Short mmCIF file of C-alpha atoms in Angstrom, two decimals:
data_model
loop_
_atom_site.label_atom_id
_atom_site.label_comp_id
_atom_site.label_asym_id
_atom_site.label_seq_id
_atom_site.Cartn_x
_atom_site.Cartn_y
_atom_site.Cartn_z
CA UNK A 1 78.84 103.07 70.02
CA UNK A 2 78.89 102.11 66.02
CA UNK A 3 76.66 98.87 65.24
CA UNK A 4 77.98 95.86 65.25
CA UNK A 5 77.05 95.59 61.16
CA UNK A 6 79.17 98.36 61.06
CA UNK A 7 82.59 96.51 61.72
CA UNK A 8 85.03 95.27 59.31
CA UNK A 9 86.84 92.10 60.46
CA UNK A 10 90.15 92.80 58.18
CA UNK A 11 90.92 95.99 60.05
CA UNK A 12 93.04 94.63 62.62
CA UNK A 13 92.69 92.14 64.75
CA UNK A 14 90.74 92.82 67.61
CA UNK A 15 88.06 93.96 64.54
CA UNK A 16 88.33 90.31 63.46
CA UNK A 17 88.27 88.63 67.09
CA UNK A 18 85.16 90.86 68.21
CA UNK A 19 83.86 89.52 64.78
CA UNK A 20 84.44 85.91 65.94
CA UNK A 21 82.77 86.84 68.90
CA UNK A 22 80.05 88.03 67.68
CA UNK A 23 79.78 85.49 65.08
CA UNK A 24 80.00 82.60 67.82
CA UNK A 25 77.46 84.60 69.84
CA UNK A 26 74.81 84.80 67.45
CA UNK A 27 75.31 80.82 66.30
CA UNK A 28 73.94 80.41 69.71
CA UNK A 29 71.26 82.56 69.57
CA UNK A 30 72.19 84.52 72.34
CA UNK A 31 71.99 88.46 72.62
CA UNK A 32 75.04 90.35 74.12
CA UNK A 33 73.02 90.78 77.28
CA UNK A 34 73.14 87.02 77.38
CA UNK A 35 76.22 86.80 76.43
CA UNK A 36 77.24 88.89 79.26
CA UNK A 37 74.90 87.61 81.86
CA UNK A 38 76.84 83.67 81.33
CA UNK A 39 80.29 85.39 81.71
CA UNK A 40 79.04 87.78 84.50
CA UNK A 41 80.53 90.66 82.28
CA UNK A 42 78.76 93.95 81.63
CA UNK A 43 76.61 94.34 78.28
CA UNK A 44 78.50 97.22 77.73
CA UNK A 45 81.88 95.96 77.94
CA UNK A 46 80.63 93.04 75.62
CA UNK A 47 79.63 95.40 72.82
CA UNK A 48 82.87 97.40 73.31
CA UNK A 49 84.52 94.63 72.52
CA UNK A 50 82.71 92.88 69.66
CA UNK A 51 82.81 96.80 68.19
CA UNK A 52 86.57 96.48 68.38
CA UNK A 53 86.52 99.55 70.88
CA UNK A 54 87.98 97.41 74.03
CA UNK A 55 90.79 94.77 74.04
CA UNK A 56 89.10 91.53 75.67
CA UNK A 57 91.18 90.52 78.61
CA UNK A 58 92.89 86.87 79.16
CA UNK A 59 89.89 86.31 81.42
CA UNK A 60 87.35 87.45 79.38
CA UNK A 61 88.58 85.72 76.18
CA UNK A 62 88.90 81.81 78.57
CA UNK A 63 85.72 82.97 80.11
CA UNK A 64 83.35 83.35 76.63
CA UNK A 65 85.70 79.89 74.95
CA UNK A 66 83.98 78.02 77.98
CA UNK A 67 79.93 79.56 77.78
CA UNK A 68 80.32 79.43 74.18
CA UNK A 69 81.97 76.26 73.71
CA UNK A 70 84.53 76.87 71.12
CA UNK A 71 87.49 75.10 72.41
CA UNK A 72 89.75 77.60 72.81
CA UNK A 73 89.07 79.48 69.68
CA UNK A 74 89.51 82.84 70.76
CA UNK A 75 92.18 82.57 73.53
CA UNK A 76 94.35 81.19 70.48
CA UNK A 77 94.17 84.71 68.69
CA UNK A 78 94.21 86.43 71.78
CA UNK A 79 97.99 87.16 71.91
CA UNK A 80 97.94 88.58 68.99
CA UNK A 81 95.93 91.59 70.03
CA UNK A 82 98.24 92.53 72.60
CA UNK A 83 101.01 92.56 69.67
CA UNK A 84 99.37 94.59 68.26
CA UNK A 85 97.91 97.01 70.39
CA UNK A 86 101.21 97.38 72.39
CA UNK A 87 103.67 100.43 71.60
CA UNK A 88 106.45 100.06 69.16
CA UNK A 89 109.44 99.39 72.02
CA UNK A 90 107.14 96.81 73.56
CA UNK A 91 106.06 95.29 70.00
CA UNK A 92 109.55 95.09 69.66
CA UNK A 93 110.25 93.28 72.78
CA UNK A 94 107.27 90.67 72.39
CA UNK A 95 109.42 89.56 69.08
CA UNK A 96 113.15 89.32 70.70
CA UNK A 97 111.30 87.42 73.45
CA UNK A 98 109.41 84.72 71.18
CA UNK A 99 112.93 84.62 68.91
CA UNK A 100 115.21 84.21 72.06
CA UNK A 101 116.80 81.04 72.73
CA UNK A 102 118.03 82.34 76.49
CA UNK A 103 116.48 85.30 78.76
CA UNK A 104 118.75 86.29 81.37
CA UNK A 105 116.91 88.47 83.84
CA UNK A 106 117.95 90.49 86.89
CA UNK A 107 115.73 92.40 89.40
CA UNK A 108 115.96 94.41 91.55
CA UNK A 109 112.97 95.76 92.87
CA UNK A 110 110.24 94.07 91.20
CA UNK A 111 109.18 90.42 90.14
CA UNK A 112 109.89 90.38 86.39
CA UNK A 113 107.24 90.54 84.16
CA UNK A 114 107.16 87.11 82.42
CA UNK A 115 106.72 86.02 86.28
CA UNK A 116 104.00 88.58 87.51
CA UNK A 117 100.60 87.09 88.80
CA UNK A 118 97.77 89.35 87.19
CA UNK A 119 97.14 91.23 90.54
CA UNK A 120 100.75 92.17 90.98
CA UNK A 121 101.07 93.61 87.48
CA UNK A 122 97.54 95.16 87.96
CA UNK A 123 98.75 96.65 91.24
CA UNK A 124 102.23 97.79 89.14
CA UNK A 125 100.63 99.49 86.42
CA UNK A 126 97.88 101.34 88.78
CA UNK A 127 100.93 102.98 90.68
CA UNK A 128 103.15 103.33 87.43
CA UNK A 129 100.49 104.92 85.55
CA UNK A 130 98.14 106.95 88.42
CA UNK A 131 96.67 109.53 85.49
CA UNK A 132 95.56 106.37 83.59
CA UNK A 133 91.90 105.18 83.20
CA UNK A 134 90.91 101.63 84.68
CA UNK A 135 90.32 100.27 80.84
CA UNK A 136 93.75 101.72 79.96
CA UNK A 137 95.21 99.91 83.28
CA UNK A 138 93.64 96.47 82.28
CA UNK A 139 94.67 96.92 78.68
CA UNK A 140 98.48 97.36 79.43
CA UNK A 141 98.01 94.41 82.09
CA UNK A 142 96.10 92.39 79.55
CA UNK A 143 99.49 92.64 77.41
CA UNK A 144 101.55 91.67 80.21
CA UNK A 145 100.04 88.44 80.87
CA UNK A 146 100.04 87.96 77.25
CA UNK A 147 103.62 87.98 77.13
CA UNK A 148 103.39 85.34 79.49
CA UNK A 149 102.42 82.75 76.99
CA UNK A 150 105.68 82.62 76.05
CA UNK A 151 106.58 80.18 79.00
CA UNK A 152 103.73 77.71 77.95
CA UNK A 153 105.03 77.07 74.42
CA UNK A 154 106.09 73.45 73.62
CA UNK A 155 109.63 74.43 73.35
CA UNK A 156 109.87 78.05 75.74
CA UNK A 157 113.65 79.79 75.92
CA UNK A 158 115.13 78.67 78.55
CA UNK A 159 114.74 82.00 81.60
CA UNK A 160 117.22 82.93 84.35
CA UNK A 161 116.04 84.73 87.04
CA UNK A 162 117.71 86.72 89.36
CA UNK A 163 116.19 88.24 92.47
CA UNK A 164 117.17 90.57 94.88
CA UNK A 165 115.86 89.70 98.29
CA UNK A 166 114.20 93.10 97.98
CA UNK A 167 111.77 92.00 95.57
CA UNK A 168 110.85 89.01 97.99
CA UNK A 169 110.40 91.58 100.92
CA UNK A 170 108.20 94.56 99.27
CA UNK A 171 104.53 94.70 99.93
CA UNK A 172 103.11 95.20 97.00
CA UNK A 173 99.40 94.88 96.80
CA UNK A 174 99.43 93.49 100.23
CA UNK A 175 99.22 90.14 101.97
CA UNK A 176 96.99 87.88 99.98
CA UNK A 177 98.90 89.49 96.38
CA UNK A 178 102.48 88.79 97.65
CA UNK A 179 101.75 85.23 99.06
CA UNK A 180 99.99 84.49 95.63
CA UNK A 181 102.80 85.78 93.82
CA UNK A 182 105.84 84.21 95.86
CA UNK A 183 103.53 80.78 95.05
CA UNK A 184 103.92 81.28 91.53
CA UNK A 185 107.06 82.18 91.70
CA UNK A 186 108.00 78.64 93.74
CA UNK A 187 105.84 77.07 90.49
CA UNK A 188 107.82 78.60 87.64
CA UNK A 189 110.96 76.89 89.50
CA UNK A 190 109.60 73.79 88.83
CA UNK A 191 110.02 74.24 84.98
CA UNK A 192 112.72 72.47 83.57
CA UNK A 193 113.76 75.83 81.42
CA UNK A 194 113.83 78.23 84.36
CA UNK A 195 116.53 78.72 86.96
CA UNK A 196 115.62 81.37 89.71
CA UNK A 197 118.25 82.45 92.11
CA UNK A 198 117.27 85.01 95.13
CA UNK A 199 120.47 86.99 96.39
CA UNK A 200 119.36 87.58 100.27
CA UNK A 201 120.50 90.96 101.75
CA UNK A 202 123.24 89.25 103.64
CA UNK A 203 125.69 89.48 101.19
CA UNK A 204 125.81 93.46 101.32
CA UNK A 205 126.91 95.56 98.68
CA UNK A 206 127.64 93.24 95.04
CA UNK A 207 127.82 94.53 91.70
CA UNK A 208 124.09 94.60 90.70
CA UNK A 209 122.53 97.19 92.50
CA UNK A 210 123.25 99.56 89.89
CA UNK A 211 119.62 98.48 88.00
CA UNK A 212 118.04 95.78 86.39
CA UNK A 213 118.50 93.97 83.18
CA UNK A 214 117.62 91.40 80.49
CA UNK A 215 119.73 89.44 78.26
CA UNK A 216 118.55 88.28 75.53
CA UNK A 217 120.59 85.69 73.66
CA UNK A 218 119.95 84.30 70.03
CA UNK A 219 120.96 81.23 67.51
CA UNK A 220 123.65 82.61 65.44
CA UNK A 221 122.95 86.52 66.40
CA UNK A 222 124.45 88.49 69.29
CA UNK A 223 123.04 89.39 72.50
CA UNK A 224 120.84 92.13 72.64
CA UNK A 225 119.74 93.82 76.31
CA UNK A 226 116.31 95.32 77.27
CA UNK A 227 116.63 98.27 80.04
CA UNK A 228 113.82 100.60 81.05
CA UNK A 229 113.12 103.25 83.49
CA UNK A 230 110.15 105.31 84.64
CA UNK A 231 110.17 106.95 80.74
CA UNK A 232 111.09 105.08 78.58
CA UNK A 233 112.87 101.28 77.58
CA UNK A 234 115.59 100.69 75.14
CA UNK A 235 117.35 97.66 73.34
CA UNK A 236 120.63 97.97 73.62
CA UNK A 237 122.71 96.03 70.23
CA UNK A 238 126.52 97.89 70.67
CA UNK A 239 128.52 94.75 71.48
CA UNK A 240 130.86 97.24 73.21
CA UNK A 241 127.54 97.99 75.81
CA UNK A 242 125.99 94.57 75.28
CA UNK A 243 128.63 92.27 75.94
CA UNK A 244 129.73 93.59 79.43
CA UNK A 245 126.28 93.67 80.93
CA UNK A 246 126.13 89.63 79.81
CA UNK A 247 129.39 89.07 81.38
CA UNK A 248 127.64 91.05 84.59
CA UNK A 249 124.57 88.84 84.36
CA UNK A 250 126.76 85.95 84.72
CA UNK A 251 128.99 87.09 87.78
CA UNK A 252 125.87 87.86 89.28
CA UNK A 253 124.78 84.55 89.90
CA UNK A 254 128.22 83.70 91.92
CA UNK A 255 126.14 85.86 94.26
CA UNK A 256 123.10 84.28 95.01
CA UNK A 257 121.83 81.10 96.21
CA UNK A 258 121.69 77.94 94.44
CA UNK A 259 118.32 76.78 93.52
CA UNK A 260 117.32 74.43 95.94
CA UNK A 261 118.18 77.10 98.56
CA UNK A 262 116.51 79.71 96.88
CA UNK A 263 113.23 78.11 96.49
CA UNK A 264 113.68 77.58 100.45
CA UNK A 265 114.47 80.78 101.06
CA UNK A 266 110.93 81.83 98.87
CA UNK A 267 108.77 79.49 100.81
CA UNK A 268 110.18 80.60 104.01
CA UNK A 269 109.75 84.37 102.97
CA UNK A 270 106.13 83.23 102.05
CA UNK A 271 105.07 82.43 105.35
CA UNK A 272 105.74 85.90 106.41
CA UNK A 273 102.79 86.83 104.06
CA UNK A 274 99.50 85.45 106.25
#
């Protein structure tokens, strides 16, 4: 592991937040074993990070702002890591998604990811990505929930959200994950900006089963839609692809429940999970 002396804060910026951290560290006069014994992290993990070698996580950068008393200094940069850090198509993404006045999103299978609870992506990526390491698993986890932040700004896009009852319905990380995440889920309804709508399985066979989407709509640009399979993800801009996948979006919601009823039907589905 290179010394600490050794980094250079201006090249990139987890070298300049593992600065900070260092920098607010030290004004206390604690050692990274101290550091880490007050956040119950490793010492190793803490020098990883202050050595730019390790992304901090959401819960490790809230964790040292409360020990070390910065208010909030280094969860404000810590978005910007995962901007960074994150592949070009997802870089890309994390842009359209902070420039978007409307997100239109359909599942299918899965609870999107501006919705996920941290132990439903975790579970998601372990499965997705079996030959990964555990640090790469928290890293691309650590950029979901960043993405997240997006929802808390003072004036968020305004998110649609359709469900298939499948996504309701599937297990995934058991019990305790799905009732936590069907919570949240009944939470983010309560924004003003978000709409979610659960199609139940009653209503057979309708025009969405073909896969998932998201629509992303603009001031005074056209739509652009984000798709994505097992491989790969791509951003569709041909208005002759584009524009009848929006239309789609939109007859979609003919299909599913009204709000009210849909956060009923959530909270009744969540009593399943005990």
């Amino acid at each position: 592991m290179p010394a600490p002396n050794e980094l250079d804060p201006s090249a990139s910026v987890m070298a300049y937040w593992g600065s900070e951290l260092r920098r607010l560290r030290e004004a206390m006069g604690w050692s990274q074993q101290e550091l880490a014994k007050r956040t119950a992290y490793s010492t190793s993990l803490v020098g990883l990070v202050e050595t730019a070698m390790r992304a901090p996580t959401r819960k490790f950068a809230q964790r040292c702002d409360e020990v070390l008393e910065t208010g909030g200094a280094l969860i404000k940069l810590w978005p910007l890591i995962g901007r960074e850090s994150s592949p070009t198509w997802v870089r890309s993404l994390f842009e359209l998604e902070w420039e978007a006045r409307t997100l239109r999103n359909y599942q299918l299978a899965v609870v999107p990811g501006l919705l996920q609870t941290e132990d439903y992506a975790r579970t998601l990526t372990r499965l997705g990505r079996p030959f990964d390491t555990v640090e790469q698993v928290e890293e691309m986890v650590t950029v979901r929930m960043q993405r997240q932040r997006l929802l808390d700004r003072p004036e968020p896009p305004i998110l649609f959200v359709l469900l298939d009852e499948a996504v309701l319905a599937r297990p995934i990380g058991g019990a305790r994950v799905m009732r936590a995440q069907l919570e949240h889920l009944l939470e983010a309804a309560t924004r003003p900006r978000v709409t979610l709508q659960v199609i139940p399985f009653e209503v057979g066979a309708y025009p969405g089963l073909a896969g998932p989407m998201l629509v992303l709509s603009f001031r005074g640009a056209p739509d652009v839609v984000y798709m994505e399979n097992a491989e790969n993800a791509q951003l569709l801009t041909d208005p002759a692809r584009v524009d009848p996948l929006s239309a789609q979006f939109d007859a979609l919601r003919s299909w599913a429940l009204p709000q009210a009823a849909s956060a009923a039907f959530i909270e009744k589905r969540m009593s399943s999970w005990i």
